[in-house]
XYZ file of C-alpha atoms in Angstrom:
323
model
C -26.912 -39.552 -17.651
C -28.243 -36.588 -19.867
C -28.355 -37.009 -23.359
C -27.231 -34.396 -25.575
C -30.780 -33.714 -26.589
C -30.942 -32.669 -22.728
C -27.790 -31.156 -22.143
C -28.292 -28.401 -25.141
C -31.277 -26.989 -22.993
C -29.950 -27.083 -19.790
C -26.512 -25.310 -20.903
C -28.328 -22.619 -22.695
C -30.620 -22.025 -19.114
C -27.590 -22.385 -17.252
C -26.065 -19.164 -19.503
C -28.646 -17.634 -19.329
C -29.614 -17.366 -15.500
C -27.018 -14.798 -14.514
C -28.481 -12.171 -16.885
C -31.741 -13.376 -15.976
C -30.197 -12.366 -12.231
C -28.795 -9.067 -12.728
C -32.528 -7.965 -14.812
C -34.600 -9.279 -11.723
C -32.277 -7.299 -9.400
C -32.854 -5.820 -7.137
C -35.740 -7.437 -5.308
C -35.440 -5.821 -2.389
C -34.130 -2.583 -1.103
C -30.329 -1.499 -1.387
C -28.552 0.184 1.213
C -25.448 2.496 0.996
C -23.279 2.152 4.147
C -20.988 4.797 5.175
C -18.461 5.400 7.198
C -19.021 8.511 8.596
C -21.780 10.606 10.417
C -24.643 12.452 8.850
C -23.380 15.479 7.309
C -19.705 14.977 5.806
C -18.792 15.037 2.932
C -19.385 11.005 2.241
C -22.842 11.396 3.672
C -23.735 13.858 1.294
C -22.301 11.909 -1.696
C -23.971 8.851 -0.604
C -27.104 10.417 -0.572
C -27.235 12.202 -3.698
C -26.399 8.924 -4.903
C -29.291 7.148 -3.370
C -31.757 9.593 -5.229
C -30.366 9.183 -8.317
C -30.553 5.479 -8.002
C -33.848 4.637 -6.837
C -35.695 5.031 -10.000
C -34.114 2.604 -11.658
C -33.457 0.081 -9.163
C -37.375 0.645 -8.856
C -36.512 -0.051 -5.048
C -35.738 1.984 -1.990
C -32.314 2.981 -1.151
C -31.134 4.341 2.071
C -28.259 5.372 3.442
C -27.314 3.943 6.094
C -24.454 5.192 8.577
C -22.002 3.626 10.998
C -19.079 5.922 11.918
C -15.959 5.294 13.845
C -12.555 3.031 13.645
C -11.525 5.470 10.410
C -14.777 4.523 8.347
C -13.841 0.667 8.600
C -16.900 -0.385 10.751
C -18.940 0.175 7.372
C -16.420 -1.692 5.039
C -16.482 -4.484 7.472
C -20.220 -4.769 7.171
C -20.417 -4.370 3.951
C -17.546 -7.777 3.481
C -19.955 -8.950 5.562
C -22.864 -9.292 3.794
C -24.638 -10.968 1.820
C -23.672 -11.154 -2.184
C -26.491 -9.928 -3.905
C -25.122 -6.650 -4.508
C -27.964 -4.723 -2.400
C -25.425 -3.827 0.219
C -23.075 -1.098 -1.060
C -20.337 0.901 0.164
C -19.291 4.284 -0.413
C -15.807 4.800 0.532
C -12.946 6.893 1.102
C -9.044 6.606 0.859
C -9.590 6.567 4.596
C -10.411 3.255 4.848
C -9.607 1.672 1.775
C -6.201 2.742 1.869
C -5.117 4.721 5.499
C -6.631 2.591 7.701
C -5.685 -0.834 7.114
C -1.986 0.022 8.036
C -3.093 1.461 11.328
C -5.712 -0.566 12.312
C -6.118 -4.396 12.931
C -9.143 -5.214 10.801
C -10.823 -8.353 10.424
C -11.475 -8.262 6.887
C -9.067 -7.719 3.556
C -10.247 -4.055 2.058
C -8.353 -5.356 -1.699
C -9.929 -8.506 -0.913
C -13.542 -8.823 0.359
C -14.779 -5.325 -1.963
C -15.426 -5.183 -5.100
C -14.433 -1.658 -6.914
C -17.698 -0.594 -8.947
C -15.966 3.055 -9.436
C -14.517 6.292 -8.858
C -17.154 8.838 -7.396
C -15.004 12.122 -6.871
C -11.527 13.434 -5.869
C -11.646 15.974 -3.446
C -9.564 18.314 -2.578
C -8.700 18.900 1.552
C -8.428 22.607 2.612
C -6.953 23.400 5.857
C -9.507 26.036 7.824
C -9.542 27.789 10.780
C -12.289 29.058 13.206
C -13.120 32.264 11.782
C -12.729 33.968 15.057
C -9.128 33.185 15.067
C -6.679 35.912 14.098
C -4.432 34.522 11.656
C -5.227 34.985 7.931
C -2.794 33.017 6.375
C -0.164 29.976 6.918
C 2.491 32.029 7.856
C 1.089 33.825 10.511
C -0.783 30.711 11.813
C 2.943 28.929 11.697
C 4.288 31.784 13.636
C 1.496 31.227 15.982
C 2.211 27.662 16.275
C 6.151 28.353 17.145
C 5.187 31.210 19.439
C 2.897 28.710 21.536
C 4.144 25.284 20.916
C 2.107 21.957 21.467
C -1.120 24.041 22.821
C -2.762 23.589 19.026
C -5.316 21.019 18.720
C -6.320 19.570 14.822
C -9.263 18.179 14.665
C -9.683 14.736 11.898
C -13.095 12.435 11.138
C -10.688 9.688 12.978
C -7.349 8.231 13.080
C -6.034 7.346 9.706
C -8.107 9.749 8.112
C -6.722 11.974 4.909
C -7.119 14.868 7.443
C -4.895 12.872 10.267
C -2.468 12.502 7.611
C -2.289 15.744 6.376
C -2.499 17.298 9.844
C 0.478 14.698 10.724
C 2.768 15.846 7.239
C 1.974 19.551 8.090
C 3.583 19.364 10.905
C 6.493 16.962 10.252
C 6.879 19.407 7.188
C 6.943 22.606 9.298
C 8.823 21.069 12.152
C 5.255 22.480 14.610
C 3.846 20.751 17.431
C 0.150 20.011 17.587
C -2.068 17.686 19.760
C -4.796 15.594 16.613
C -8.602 15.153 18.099
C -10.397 12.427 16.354
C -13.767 12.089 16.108
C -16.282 9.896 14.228
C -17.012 12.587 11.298
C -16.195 15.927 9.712
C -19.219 16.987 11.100
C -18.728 16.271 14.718
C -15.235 17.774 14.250
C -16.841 20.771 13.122
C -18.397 22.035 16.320
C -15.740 21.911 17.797
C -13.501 24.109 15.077
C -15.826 26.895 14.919
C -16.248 27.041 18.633
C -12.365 27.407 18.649
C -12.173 24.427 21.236
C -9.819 22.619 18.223
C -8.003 25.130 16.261
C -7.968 23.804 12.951
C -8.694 21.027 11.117
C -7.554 19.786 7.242
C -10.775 18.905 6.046
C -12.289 17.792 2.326
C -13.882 20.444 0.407
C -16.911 17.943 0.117
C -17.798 18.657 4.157
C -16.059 22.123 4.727
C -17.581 23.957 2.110
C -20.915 24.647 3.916
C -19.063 26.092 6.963
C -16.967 28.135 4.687
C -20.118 29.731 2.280
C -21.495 30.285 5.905
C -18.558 32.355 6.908
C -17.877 30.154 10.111
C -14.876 28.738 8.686
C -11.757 30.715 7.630
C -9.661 28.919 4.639
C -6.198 29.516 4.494
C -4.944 26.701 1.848
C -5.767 24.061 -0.054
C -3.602 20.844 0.364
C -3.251 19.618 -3.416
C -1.089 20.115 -6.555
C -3.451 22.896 -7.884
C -6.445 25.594 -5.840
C -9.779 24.662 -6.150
C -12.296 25.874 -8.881
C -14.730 26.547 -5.581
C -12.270 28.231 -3.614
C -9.951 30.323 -6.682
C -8.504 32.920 -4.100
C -7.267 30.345 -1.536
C -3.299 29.381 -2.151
C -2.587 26.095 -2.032
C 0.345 24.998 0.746
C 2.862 24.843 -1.746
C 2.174 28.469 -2.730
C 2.763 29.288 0.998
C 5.946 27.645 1.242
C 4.937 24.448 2.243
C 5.923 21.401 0.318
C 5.078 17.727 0.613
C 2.182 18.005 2.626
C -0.677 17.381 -0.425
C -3.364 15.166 0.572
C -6.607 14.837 -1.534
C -9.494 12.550 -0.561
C -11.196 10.513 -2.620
C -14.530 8.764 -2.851
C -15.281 5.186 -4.438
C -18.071 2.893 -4.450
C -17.800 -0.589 -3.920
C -19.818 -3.810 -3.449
C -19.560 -7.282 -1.707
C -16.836 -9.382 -3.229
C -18.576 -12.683 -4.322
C -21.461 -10.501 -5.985
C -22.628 -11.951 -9.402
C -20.434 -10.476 -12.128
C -23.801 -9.761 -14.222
C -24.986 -7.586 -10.880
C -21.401 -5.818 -10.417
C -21.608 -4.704 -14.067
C -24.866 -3.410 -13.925
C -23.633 -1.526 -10.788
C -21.117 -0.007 -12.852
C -23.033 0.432 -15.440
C -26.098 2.562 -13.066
C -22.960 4.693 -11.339
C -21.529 5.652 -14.596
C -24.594 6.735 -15.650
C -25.255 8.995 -12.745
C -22.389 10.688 -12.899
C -23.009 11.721 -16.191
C -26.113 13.766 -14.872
C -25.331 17.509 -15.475
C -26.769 17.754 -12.285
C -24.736 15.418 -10.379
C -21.491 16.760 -11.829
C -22.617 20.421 -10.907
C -23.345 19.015 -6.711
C -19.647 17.328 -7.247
C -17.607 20.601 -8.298
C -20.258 22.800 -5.968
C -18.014 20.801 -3.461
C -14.890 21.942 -4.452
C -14.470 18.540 -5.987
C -13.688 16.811 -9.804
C -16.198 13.967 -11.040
C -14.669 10.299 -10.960
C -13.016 9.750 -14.793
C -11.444 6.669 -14.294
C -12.724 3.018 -15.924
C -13.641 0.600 -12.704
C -10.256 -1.471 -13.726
C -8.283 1.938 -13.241
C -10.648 2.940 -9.821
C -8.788 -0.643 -9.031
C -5.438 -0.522 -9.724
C -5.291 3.720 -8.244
C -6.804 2.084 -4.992
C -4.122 -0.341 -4.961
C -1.450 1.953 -5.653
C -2.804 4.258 -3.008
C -2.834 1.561 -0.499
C 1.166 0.786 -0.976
C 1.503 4.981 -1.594
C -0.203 5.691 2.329
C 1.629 1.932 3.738
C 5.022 3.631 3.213
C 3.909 7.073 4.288
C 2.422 5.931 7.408
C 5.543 3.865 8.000
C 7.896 6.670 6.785
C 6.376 9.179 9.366
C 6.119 6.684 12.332
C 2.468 7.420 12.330
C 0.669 5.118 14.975
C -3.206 4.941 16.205
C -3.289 6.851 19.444
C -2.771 5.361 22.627
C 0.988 4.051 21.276
């Protein structure tokens, strides 16, 4: 039995050995898993994110990617691993909120990841090879009636915010056209600007390169308001089309079972990164806003956008392909 003489010790070392965990971490290097193929918009985010962190991890910390099934094959590794809070996820609404009602996953997105916060919300911006010969919604709508079903959109996968919004656009406009997922924005992109797929509603954060480069053509935005980045593009709504605003957003999150000390310092590191003048000048260089919410907010929007896309997937009959 230990005597109170003891016990005093041994509580205070107990108490203290999760801080003493969370100031020796991380002893080894931290990797960022995503989703998504080199180049989109997550892959850039991720990586900015890795160069701003490895300084004061005082460790390595790569990116590493593993696209396909709607960015879930990352979030499933990441619920996967082990604890310590050196595997990390960088996330979209994609997965954390799309793909779970589409897809039969193995793991629990609310569940098995931990929220550690709100990167950025993106806006997506529906472009067009700029070869093609319509210069606005209207006249690619009139195109789409002229020639039904022979329009292909192209998405990063099934589930994605750009399957959805390519899915409400044309519910909305009562069109026809075929979706062709692949396993990134930026695979999808060779494909846009060689006019194989004819358009594609894509996040600011991966079409803006092809737009400054004048190989894609932008003819809205799909949100509330138009983007700082992209001032003289109408949003649908302006066009005439209503109900078909989809933004995506971008959240980091971390192994559930993670130490709490390790998960705060997480928060604490991402907070502080985002506060860089630099990092918030990358973020609306992307057409995008810098993450403002507290990591109990991040947690409660993703949960709310989880029952938001479970009803709108369910509303518009939306199923994975091949059913």
């Amino acid at each position: 039995m230990i005597s109170r003489r003891h016990w005093l010790p041994l509580a205070a070392a107990l108490a203290f050995a999760p801080l003493a965990h969370a100031q020796g971490w991380p002893d080894k290097p931290v990797r960022i898993m995503v989703g998504a193929s080199p180049g989109g918009g997550t892959d850039i985010l991720a990586r900015m994110l890795a160069e701003k962190f490895a300084p004061d991890f005082k460790q390595s910390v790569v990116v590493e990617n593993r696209p396909g099934a709607s960015n879930t094959i990352a979030a499933e590794l990441t619920a996967r691993a082990a604890p310590d809070g050196t595997t990390l996820l960088l996330a979209t609404n994609t997965g954390q909120a799309i793909a779970p009602h589409l897809l039969k996953l193995k793991f629990d997105p609310l569940k098995d990841l931990v929220p550690v916060g709100l990167v950025a919300v993106m806006p997506n911006v529906l472009v067009v090879p700029a070869t093609a010969p319509y210069r606005n919604v209207k006249e690619l709508l009139a195109a789409m009636v002229e020639k039904p079903g022979s329009f292909k959109y192209a998405s990063s996968g099934i589930g994605s915010t750009q399957h959805i919004a390519g899915e409400a656009f044309t519910l909305i406009t009562n069109t026809k056209a075929i979706h062709i997922p692949y396993k990134g924005s930026s695979q999808a992109h060779v494909d846009v600007i060689s006019g194989e797929v004819s358009m594609m509603f894509d996040s600011t954060s991966s079409a803006m390169s092809q737009i400054r480069a004048g190989k894609f053509r932008p003819l809205a935005v799909t949100a509330e308001k138009r983007s700082q980045e992209l001032p003289d593009v109408p949003t649908l709504a302006e066009q005439g089309v209503r109900g078909a605003d989809v933004t995506t957003w971008y959240g980091m999150y971390v192994t559930a079972g993670t130490p709490k000390p390790v998960v705060d310092r997480l928060v604490a590191e991402l907070n502080k990164v985002l506060k860089l003048p630099d990092v918030q000048a990358r973020i609306r260089g992307l057409g995008g806003d810098v993450g403002a919410l507290s990591v109990e907010q991040f947690a409660e929007m993703n949960r709310q956008e989880y029952e938001r896309f479970g009803k709108l997937v369910k509303d518009a009959n939306i199923k994975p392909e091949g059913q």
